[in-house]
Amino acid sequence: MKYAVLADVHANLTALEMILKDIDNRGSVDGIWCLGDIVGYGPDPHQRIELVRQRCSVCVAGNHDWATIRKIGTNHFNVAAGDAIVWTRKRLKPEDVKYAESLPLTIEMGDFTLTHGSPRDPIWEYILSEAEAQESLKYFKTHYCLIGNSHLPLLFQCEKSCALSELSDGSVIKLGEKRLIINPGSVGQPRDNDPRASYAIYDGEAGTVTLHRVEYDIPAVQLRMKESGLPEKLIKRLASGQ
Ligand code: ZN
């Protein structure tokens, strides 16, 4: 069984389409797992939710999804992110809201727990340090955990303590004894200085998770963001991957 793992698409339809093409070009997968933050930042919220509904077999909710459907307020977001959420709210169709409302905070899929922030706090927490990864271990029952939220492709390998490593295009994680927390990076707004869209493929037979980066037409997305009046800061950061 093979599954693609996507996180933090953030309404970037162009990046998502290129990733779906890349997944299809690599042969079929048995499903696509989505780790939340479907919307926010990007210019295509409705189309994005529509495509996630069609293609992703399971999906959890992220902080931007919840803020967009008013399950949480915008006061904990920075100004640009808050403005993008308010912009997004006006563009969602009732079926998009219904879908976002139906998303759970965590899902277990075989050996994996899927969540957006962390298993302790699926909406808000960022797992960036070895200590934070260590603390998270007691909050999920499965052997491995898949997270998003930071937009950084990261691996934590845990035994007595957790060791952090950064993932790049083609990185292969071997699944074994150690408990792992894996972040596949962001589809729609990478922040590891590599502007290419990021995702991973879990291969159950080979016992691996492999990270992939995919180029997409960044200027086209920036143009749509500009035309939509989205904050300049968000438009610029797409090109630098920061
Ligand atoms: Zn995000």
Short mmCIF file of C-alpha atoms and ligand atoms in Angstrom, two decimals:
data_model
loop_
_atom_site.label_atom_id
_atom_site.label_comp_id
_atom_site.label_asym_id
_atom_site.label_seq_id
_atom_site.Cartn_x
_atom_site.Cartn_y
_atom_site.Cartn_z
CA MET A 1 0.00 0.00 0.00
CA LYS A 2 1.20 3.46 -0.89
CA TYR A 3 -0.09 6.76 0.40
CA ALA A 4 0.84 10.33 -0.46
CA VAL A 5 1.02 12.73 2.49
CA LEU A 6 0.27 16.44 1.99
CA ALA A 7 0.25 19.31 4.48
CA ASP A 8 -0.40 23.05 4.47
CA VAL A 9 -1.73 23.50 0.96
CA HIS A 10 -2.98 26.99 1.85
CA ALA A 11 -5.25 27.51 -1.16
CA ASN A 12 -2.42 27.24 -3.68
CA LEU A 13 -4.17 25.38 -6.46
CA THR A 14 -1.25 25.50 -8.90
CA ALA A 15 1.14 23.84 -6.43
CA LEU A 16 -1.47 21.23 -5.53
CA GLU A 17 -2.16 20.36 -9.16
CA MET A 18 1.56 19.88 -9.86
CA ILE A 19 1.90 17.63 -6.82
CA LEU A 20 -1.11 15.54 -7.85
CA LYS A 21 0.46 15.20 -11.29
CA ASP A 22 3.76 14.14 -9.70
CA ILE A 23 1.96 11.55 -7.55
CA ASP A 24 0.17 10.17 -10.63
CA ASN A 25 3.44 10.09 -12.63
CA ARG A 26 5.09 7.96 -9.95
CA GLY A 27 2.40 5.27 -10.25
CA SER A 28 -0.82 4.87 -8.39
CA VAL A 29 -1.27 5.43 -4.66
CA ASP A 30 -3.98 3.87 -2.55
CA GLY A 31 -4.92 7.18 -1.03
CA ILE A 32 -3.84 10.70 -0.18
CA TRP A 33 -3.62 11.85 3.44
CA CYS A 34 -4.00 15.56 4.11
CA LEU A 35 -2.65 17.12 7.32
CA GLY A 36 -4.70 20.32 7.41
CA ASP A 37 -4.51 24.02 6.55
CA ILE A 38 -6.26 23.58 3.21
CA VAL A 39 -6.95 27.31 3.02
CA GLY A 40 -5.46 30.64 4.16
CA TYR A 41 -2.71 32.67 2.41
CA GLY A 42 -3.44 31.52 -1.17
CA PRO A 43 -5.82 32.78 -3.86
CA ASP A 44 -7.91 29.66 -4.62
CA PRO A 45 -9.82 28.61 -1.48
CA HIS A 46 -12.94 27.16 -3.13
CA GLN A 47 -11.12 25.28 -5.90
CA ARG A 48 -8.62 24.03 -3.39
CA ILE A 49 -11.22 22.59 -1.01
CA GLU A 50 -13.06 21.05 -3.96
CA LEU A 51 -9.89 19.27 -5.13
CA VAL A 52 -8.99 18.09 -1.63
CA ARG A 53 -12.49 16.67 -1.25
CA GLN A 54 -12.14 14.84 -4.53
CA ARG A 55 -8.61 13.51 -4.14
CA CYS A 56 -7.78 13.14 -0.44
CA SER A 57 -9.03 10.01 1.26
CA VAL A 58 -8.63 11.51 4.73
CA CYS A 59 -7.94 15.00 6.04
CA VAL A 60 -7.57 16.65 9.45
CA ALA A 61 -8.31 20.28 10.33
CA GLY A 62 -5.64 22.96 10.72
CA ASN A 63 -5.68 26.32 12.50
CA HIS A 64 -6.35 28.26 9.28
CA ASP A 65 -9.25 25.93 8.40
CA TRP A 66 -10.79 26.46 11.83
CA ALA A 67 -10.30 30.22 11.73
CA THR A 68 -11.90 30.39 8.29
CA ILE A 69 -15.05 28.66 9.52
CA ARG A 70 -14.98 30.74 12.76
CA LYS A 71 -14.31 27.86 15.15
CA ILE A 72 -11.47 30.07 16.42
CA GLY A 73 -10.84 33.82 16.06
CA THR A 74 -8.11 35.54 14.07
CA ASN A 75 -6.46 37.35 17.00
CA HIS A 76 -3.73 34.72 17.42
CA PHE A 77 -2.61 35.11 13.80
CA ASN A 78 -0.22 37.75 12.46
CA VAL A 79 -1.79 40.66 10.53
CA ALA A 80 -1.18 39.25 7.02
CA ALA A 81 -2.47 35.78 7.96
CA GLY A 82 -5.52 37.32 9.65
CA ASP A 83 -6.28 39.46 6.58
CA ALA A 84 -6.01 36.37 4.34
CA ILE A 85 -8.45 34.48 6.60
CA VAL A 86 -11.00 37.31 6.43
CA TRP A 87 -10.54 37.38 2.62
CA THR A 88 -11.00 33.59 2.46
CA ARG A 89 -14.17 33.61 4.58
CA LYS A 90 -15.93 35.70 1.93
CA ARG A 91 -15.07 33.26 -0.85
CA LEU A 92 -16.03 29.89 0.54
CA LYS A 93 -19.20 28.20 -0.66
CA PRO A 94 -21.59 26.55 1.85
CA GLU A 95 -20.33 23.08 0.83
CA ASP A 96 -16.73 24.17 1.58
CA VAL A 97 -17.73 25.29 5.07
CA LYS A 98 -19.60 22.04 5.63
CA TYR A 99 -16.56 20.03 4.55
CA ALA A 100 -14.18 22.06 6.76
CA GLU A 101 -16.57 21.62 9.71
CA SER A 102 -16.52 17.84 9.22
CA LEU A 103 -12.73 17.51 9.52
CA PRO A 104 -11.48 15.76 12.68
CA LEU A 105 -8.42 16.90 14.64
CA THR A 106 -6.61 13.56 14.54
CA ILE A 107 -7.03 10.35 12.59
CA GLU A 108 -5.28 7.00 13.03
CA MET A 109 -4.33 5.19 9.82
CA GLY A 110 -2.60 1.88 10.62
CA ASP A 111 0.74 2.68 12.31
CA PHE A 112 0.31 6.43 11.81
CA THR A 113 -1.47 9.18 13.71
CA LEU A 114 -2.29 12.13 11.45
CA THR A 115 -2.65 15.58 12.94
CA HIS A 116 -1.94 19.19 12.01
CA GLY A 117 0.00 20.83 14.86
CA SER A 118 0.86 18.13 17.37
CA PRO A 119 -0.96 15.18 18.95
CA ARG A 120 -1.14 17.19 22.19
CA ASP A 121 -2.54 20.35 20.58
CA PRO A 122 -3.63 19.60 16.99
CA ILE A 123 -4.59 23.18 16.19
CA TRP A 124 -1.88 25.40 17.66
CA GLU A 125 1.32 23.60 18.62
CA TYR A 126 4.45 23.58 16.46
CA ILE A 127 6.89 20.70 16.89
CA LEU A 128 10.25 22.26 16.06
CA SER A 129 12.62 21.02 18.73
CA GLU A 130 13.74 17.64 19.98
CA ALA A 131 12.28 18.46 23.42
CA GLU A 132 8.86 19.26 21.90
CA ALA A 133 8.95 16.00 19.92
CA GLN A 134 9.86 14.06 23.08
CA GLU A 135 6.98 15.64 24.99
CA SER A 136 4.55 14.72 22.18
CA LEU A 137 5.28 10.99 22.29
CA LYS A 138 2.89 10.31 25.14
CA TYR A 139 -0.02 11.91 23.28
CA PHE A 140 -0.28 9.36 20.45
CA LYS A 141 -0.66 5.59 20.59
CA THR A 142 0.57 4.59 17.14
CA HIS A 143 4.26 4.03 16.33
CA TYR A 144 4.54 7.00 14.00
CA CYS A 145 2.99 10.45 13.78
CA LEU A 146 2.57 12.74 10.76
CA ILE A 147 2.31 16.48 11.39
CA GLY A 148 2.21 19.80 9.48
CA ASN A 149 1.86 23.41 10.69
CA SER A 150 5.53 24.58 10.64
CA HIS A 151 5.86 24.22 6.82
CA LEU A 152 9.30 22.66 7.45
CA PRO A 153 10.12 19.13 6.22
CA LEU A 154 11.47 17.56 9.43
CA LEU A 155 12.07 14.14 10.95
CA PHE A 156 12.29 13.32 14.64
CA GLN A 157 13.66 9.84 15.42
CA CYS A 158 12.89 8.90 18.99
CA GLU A 159 14.25 6.29 21.36
CA LYS A 160 15.20 7.50 24.86
CA SER A 161 15.38 10.97 23.35
CA CYS A 162 14.43 12.42 19.96
CA ALA A 163 16.93 13.39 17.25
CA LEU A 164 15.97 16.02 14.68
CA SER A 165 16.99 15.96 11.03
CA GLU A 166 15.96 18.12 8.10
CA LEU A 167 14.47 16.47 5.02
CA SER A 168 15.17 17.51 1.44
CA ASP A 169 14.15 16.33 -2.04
CA GLY A 170 14.70 12.55 -2.23
CA SER A 171 15.28 12.00 1.52
CA VAL A 172 14.25 8.43 2.39
CA ILE A 173 13.10 7.62 5.94
CA LYS A 174 13.36 3.95 6.87
CA LEU A 175 10.52 2.85 9.16
CA GLY A 176 11.67 0.58 11.98
CA GLU A 177 11.87 0.26 15.75
CA LYS A 178 12.21 3.95 16.55
CA ARG A 179 9.11 6.03 16.98
CA LEU A 180 9.04 8.80 14.41
CA ILE A 181 7.39 12.18 13.99
CA ILE A 182 7.47 13.30 10.38
CA ASN A 183 6.55 16.63 8.79
CA PRO A 184 6.33 16.40 4.96
CA GLY A 185 6.73 20.19 4.52
CA SER A 186 4.19 22.46 2.85
CA VAL A 187 2.50 22.15 -0.53
CA GLY A 188 1.43 25.76 -0.90
CA GLN A 189 3.86 27.82 1.13
CA PRO A 190 7.22 26.17 1.91
CA ARG A 191 9.37 27.93 4.52
CA ASP A 192 12.68 26.02 4.37
CA ASN A 193 14.26 28.34 1.77
CA ASP A 194 13.26 25.93 -1.02
CA PRO A 195 10.22 27.41 -2.82
CA ARG A 196 9.28 24.11 -4.48
CA ALA A 197 6.11 22.42 -3.25
CA SER A 198 6.79 19.63 -0.75
CA TYR A 199 5.09 16.31 0.01
CA ALA A 200 5.92 12.70 0.93
CA ILE A 201 5.02 9.18 -0.15
CA TYR A 202 4.64 6.38 2.40
CA ASP A 203 5.38 2.97 0.88
CA GLY A 204 4.07 0.27 3.23
CA GLU A 205 5.73 -2.59 1.39
CA ALA A 206 9.19 -1.01 1.29
CA GLY A 207 8.76 0.41 4.81
CA THR A 208 9.79 3.89 3.76
CA VAL A 209 8.61 7.48 3.65
CA THR A 210 10.23 9.52 0.86
CA LEU A 211 10.18 13.30 0.54
CA HIS A 212 9.60 14.89 -2.86
CA ARG A 213 9.85 18.50 -4.06
CA VAL A 214 7.99 19.72 -7.12
CA GLU A 215 8.42 22.91 -9.15
CA TYR A 216 5.33 24.90 -10.06
CA ASP A 217 4.49 28.22 -11.69
CA ILE A 218 5.07 30.56 -8.74
CA PRO A 219 4.63 33.84 -10.75
CA ALA A 220 1.16 32.67 -11.89
CA VAL A 221 0.06 32.19 -8.27
CA GLN A 222 1.63 35.50 -7.23
CA LEU A 223 -0.30 37.25 -10.01
CA ARG A 224 -3.62 35.75 -8.84
CA MET A 225 -2.79 36.79 -5.27
CA LYS A 226 -2.03 40.33 -6.42
CA GLU A 227 -5.27 40.53 -8.43
CA SER A 228 -7.14 39.28 -5.36
CA GLY A 229 -5.62 41.98 -3.17
CA LEU A 230 -3.94 39.53 -0.79
CA PRO A 231 -1.15 40.92 1.45
CA GLU A 232 2.15 41.75 -0.33
CA LYS A 233 4.17 39.93 2.33
CA LEU A 234 2.43 36.64 1.51
CA ILE A 235 2.95 37.12 -2.22
CA LYS A 236 6.69 37.75 -1.85
CA ARG A 237 7.46 34.85 0.43
CA LEU A 238 6.26 32.28 -2.13
CA ALA A 239 9.26 32.99 -4.35
CA SER A 240 11.83 32.73 -1.57
CA GLY A 241 10.30 29.79 0.25
CA GLN A 242 10.63 31.57 3.60
ZN ZN B 1 -0.04 26.24 7.65
#
